PDB file of C-alpha atoms in Angstrom:
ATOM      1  CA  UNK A 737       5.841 -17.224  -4.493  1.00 62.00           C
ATOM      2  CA  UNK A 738       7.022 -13.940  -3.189  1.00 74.00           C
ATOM      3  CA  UNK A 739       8.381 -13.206   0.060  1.00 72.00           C
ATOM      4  CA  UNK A 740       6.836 -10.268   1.914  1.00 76.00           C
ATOM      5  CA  UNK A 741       8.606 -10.528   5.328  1.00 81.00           C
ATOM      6  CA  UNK A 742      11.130 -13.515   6.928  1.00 84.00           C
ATOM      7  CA  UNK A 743      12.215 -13.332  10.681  1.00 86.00           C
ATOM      8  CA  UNK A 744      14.765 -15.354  12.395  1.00 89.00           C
ATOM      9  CA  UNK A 745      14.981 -16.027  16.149  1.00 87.00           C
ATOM     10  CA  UNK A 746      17.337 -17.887  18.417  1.00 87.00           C
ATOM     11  CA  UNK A 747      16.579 -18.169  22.040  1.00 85.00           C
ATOM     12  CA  UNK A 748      18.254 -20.452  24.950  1.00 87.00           C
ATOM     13  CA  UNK A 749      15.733 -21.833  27.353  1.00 84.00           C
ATOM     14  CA  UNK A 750      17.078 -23.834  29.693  1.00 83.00           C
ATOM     15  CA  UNK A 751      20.082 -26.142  28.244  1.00 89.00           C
ATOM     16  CA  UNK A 752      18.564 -26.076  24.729  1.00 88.00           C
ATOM     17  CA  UNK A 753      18.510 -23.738  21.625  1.00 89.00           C
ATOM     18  CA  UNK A 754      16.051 -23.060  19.921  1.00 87.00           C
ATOM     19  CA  UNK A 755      15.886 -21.634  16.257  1.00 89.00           C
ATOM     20  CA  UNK A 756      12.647 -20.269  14.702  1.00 86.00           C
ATOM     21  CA  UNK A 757      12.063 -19.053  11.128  1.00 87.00           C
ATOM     22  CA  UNK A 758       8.795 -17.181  10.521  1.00 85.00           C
ATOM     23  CA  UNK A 759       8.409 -16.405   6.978  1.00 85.00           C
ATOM     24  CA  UNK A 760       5.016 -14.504   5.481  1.00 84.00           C
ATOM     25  CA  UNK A 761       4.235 -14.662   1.681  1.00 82.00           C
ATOM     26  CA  UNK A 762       1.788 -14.766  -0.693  1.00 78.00           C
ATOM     27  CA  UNK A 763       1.612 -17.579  -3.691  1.00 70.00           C
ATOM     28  CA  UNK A 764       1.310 -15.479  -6.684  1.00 67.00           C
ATOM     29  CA  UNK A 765       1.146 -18.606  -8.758  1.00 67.00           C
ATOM     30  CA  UNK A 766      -2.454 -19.614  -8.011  1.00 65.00           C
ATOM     31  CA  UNK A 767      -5.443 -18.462  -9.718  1.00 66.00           C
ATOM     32  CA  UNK A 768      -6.813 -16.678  -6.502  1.00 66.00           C
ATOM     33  CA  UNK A 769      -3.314 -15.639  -4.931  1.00 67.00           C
ATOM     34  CA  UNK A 770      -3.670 -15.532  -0.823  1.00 75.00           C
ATOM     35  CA  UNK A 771      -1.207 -14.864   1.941  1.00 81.00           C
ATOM     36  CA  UNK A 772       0.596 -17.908   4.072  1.00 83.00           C
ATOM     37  CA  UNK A 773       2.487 -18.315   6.774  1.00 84.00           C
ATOM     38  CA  UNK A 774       5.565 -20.861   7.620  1.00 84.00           C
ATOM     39  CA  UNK A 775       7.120 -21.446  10.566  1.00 89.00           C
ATOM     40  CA  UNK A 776      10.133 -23.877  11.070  1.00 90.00           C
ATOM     41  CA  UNK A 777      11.281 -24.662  14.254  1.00 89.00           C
ATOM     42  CA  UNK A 778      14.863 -26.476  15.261  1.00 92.00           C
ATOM     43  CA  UNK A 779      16.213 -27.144  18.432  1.00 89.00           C
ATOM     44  CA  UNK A 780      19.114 -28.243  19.841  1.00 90.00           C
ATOM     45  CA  UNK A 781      20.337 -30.126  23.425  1.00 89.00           C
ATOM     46  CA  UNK A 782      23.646 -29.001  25.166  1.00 89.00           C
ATOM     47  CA  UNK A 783      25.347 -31.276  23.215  1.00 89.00           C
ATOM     48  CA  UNK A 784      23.424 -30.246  20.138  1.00 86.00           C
ATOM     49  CA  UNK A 785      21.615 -33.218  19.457  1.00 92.00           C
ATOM     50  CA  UNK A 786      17.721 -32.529  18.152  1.00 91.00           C
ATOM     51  CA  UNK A 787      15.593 -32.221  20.706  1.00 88.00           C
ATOM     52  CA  UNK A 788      12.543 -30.619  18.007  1.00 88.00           C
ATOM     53  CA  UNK A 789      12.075 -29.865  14.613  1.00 92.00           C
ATOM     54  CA  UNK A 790       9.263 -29.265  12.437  1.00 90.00           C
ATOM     55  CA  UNK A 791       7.295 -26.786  10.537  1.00 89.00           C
ATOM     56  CA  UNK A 792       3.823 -25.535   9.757  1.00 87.00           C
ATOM     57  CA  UNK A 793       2.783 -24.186   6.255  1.00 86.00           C
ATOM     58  CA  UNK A 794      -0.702 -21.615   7.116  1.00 83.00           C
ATOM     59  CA  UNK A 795      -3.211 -19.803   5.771  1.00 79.00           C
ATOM     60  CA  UNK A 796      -2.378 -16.380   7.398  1.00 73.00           C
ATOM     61  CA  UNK A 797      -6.146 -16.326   8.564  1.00 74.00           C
ATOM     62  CA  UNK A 798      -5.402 -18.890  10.593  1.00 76.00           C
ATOM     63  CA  UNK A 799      -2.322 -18.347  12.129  1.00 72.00           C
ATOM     64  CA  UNK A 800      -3.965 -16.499  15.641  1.00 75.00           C
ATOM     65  CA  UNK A 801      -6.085 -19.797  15.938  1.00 78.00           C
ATOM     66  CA  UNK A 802      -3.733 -22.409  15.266  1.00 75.00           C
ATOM     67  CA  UNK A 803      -1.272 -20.979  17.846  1.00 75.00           C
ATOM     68  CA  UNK A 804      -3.593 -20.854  20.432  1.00 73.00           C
ATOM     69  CA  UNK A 805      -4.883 -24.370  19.684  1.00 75.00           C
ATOM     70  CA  UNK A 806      -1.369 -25.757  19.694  1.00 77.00           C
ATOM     71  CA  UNK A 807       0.099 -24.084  23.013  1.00 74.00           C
ATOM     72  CA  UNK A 808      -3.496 -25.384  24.597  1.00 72.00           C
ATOM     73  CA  UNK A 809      -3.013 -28.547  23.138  1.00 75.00           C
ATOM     74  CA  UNK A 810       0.771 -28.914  23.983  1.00 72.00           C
ATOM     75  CA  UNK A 811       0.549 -27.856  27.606  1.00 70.00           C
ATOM     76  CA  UNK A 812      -2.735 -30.656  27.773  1.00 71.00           C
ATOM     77  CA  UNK A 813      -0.735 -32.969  26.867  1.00 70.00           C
ATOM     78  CA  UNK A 814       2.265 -32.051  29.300  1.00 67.00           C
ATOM     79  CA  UNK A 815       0.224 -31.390  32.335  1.00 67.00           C
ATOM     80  CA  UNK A 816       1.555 -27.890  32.386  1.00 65.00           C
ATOM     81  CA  UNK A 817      -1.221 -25.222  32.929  1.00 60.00           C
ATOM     82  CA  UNK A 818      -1.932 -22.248  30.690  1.00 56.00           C
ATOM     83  CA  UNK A 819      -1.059 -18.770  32.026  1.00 53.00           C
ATOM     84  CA  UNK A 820      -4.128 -17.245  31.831  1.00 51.00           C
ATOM     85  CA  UNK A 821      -4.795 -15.225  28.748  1.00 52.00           C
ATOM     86  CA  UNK A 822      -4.349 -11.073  28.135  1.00 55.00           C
ATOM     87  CA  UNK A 823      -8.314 -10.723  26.326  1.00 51.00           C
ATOM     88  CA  UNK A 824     -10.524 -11.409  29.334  1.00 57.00           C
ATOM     89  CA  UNK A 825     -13.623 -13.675  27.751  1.00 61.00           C
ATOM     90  CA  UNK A 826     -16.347 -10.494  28.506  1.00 71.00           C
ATOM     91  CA  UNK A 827     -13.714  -8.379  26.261  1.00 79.00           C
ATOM     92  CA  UNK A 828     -15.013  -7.166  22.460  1.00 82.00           C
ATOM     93  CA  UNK A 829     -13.675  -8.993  19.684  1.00 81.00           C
ATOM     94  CA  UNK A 830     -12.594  -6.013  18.141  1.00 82.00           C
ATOM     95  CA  UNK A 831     -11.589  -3.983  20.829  1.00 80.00           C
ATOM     96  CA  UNK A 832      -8.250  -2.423  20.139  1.00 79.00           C
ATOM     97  CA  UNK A 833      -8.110  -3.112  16.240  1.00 86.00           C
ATOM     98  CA  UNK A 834      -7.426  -0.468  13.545  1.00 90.00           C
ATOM     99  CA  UNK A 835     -10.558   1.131  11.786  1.00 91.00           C
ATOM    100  CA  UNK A 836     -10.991   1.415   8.410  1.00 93.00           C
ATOM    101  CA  UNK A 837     -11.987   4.134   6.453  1.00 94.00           C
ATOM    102  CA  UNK A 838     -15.682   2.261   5.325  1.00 94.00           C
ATOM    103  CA  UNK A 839     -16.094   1.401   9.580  1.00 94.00           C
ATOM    104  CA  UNK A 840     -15.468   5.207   9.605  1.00 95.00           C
ATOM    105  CA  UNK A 841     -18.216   6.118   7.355  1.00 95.00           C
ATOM    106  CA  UNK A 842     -20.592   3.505   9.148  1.00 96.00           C
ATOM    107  CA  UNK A 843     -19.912   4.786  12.418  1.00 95.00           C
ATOM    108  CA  UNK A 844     -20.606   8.183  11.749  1.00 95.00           C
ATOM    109  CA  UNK A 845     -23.687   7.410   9.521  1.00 95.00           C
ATOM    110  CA  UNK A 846     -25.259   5.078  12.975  1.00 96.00           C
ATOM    111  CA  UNK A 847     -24.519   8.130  14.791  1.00 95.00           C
ATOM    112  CA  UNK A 848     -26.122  10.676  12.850  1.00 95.00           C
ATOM    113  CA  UNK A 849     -28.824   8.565  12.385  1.00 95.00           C
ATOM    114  CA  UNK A 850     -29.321   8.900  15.708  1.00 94.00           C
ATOM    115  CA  UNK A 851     -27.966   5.157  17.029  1.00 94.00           C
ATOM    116  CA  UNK A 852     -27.176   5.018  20.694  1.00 93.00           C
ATOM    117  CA  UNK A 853     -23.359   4.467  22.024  1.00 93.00           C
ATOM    118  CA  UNK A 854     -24.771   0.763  23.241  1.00 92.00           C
ATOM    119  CA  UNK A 855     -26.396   0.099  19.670  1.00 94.00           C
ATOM    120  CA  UNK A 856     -23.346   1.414  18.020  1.00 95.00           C
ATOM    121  CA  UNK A 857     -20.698  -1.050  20.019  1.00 93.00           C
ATOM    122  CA  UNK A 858     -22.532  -3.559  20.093  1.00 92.00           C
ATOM    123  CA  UNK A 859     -22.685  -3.460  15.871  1.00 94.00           C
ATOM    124  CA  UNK A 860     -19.445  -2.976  15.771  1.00 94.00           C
ATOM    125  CA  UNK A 861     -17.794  -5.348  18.849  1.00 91.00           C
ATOM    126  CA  UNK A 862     -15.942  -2.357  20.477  1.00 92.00           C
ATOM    127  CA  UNK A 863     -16.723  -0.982  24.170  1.00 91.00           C
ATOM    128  CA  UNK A 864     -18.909   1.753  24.298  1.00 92.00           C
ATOM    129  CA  UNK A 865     -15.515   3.911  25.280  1.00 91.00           C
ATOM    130  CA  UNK A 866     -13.573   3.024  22.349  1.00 92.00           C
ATOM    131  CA  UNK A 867     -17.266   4.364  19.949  1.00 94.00           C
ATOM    132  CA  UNK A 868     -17.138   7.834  22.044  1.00 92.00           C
ATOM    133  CA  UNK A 869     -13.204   8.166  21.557  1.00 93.00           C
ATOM    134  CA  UNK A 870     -14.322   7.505  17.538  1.00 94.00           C
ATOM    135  CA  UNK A 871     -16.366   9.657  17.248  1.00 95.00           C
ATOM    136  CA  UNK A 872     -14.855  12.714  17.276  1.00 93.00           C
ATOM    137  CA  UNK A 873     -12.201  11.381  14.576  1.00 92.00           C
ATOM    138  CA  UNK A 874     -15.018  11.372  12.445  1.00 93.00           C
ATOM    139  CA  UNK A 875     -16.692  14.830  13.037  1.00 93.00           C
ATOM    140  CA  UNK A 876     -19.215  13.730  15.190  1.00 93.00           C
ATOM    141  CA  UNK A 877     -20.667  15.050  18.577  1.00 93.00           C
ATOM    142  CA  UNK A 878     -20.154  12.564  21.570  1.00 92.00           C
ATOM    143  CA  UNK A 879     -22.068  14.772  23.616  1.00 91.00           C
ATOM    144  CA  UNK A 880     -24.833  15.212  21.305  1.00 91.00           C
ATOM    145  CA  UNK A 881     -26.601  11.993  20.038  1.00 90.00           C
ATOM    146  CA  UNK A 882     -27.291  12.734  15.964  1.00 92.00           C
ATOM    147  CA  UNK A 883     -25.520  15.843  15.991  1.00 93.00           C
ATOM    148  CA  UNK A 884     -21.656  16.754  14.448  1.00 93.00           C
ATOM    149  CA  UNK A 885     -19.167  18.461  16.028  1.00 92.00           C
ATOM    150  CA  UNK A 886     -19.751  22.580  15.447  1.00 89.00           C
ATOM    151  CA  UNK A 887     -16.972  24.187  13.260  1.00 83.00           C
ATOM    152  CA  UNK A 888     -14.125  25.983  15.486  1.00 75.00           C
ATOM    153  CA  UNK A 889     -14.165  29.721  14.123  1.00 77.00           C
ATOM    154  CA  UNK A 890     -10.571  29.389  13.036  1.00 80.00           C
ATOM    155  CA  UNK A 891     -11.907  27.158  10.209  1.00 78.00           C
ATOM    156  CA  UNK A 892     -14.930  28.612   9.483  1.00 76.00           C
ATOM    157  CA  UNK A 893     -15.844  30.243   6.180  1.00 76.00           C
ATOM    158  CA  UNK A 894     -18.419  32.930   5.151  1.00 63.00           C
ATOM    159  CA  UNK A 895     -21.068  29.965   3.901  1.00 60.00           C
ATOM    160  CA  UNK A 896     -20.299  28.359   7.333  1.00 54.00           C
ATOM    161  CA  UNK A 897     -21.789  31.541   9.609  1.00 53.00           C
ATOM    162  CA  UNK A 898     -24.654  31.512   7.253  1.00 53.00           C
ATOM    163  CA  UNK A 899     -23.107  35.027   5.320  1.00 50.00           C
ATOM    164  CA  UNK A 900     -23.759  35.258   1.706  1.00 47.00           C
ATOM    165  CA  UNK A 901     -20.737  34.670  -0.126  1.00 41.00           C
TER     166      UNK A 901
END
């Protein structure tokens, strides 16, 4: 097992303490090695008797998921309601996530193939905002469906203006 990252938290809510250990690692030991997440928790009254403990050994895939399920769950079972949640339910799934260099070469590939904004967000779960704000990055035209951006003269070279070189 190696450890990749380990944070520790204390916070005081109320009269009690709470401690939280998040560690992230990856078991090296198994044939197919994959990443995993454990978090203890500990907590302690004013008088610092346990008022909580436990832990959760994850599959980092599922971390997201199993939080959400467990706060949902949790405040069920309290009666407390759920503060409504920051991604709105009409919101991409992968609105606001980092691009990778092969999404890169597929965007720009859609584009000059002469895919609409729509078809391209759509593919790729993003708002059609987010493709045109791409797009550029990857030397395409927003303006110009199928077309890439022209060269700015300060980068041009004699084979770009067509002179024989």
């Amino acid at each position: 097992m190696s450890i990749i990252e380990e944070r520790r938290t204390e916070i005081r809510a109320q009269e009690n303490t709470y401690q939280f250990v998040v560690t992230t690692r990856t078991d090296d030991d198994r044939a197919e090695p994959n990443t995993r997440v454990m978090i203890t928790l500990e907590a302690g009254g004013p008088g610092g008797e346990p008022v909580a403990e436990g832990s959760l050994d994850l599959d980092v895939g599922v971390a997201a998921t199993v939080a959400d399920l467990v706060t949902d769950e949790l405040l069920s079972a309290t009666g407390a309601g759920r503060a409504p949640r920051r991604r709105s339910a009409g919101r991409p799934a992968q609105q606001g996530r980092p691009w990778s260099e092969e999404m890169d070469a597929e965007l720009e590939s859609r584009w000059i193939a002469g895919e609409s904004v729509a078809e391209i967000a759509a593919y790729f779960e993003r708002t059609p905002g987010g493709i045109r704000a791409r797009l550029p990055r990857v030397g395409c035209d927003p303006e110009h469906p199928g077309c890439y951006l022209p060269v700015p003269p300060s980068r041009r070279t004699d084979l770009d203006e067509g002179e024989p070189g």
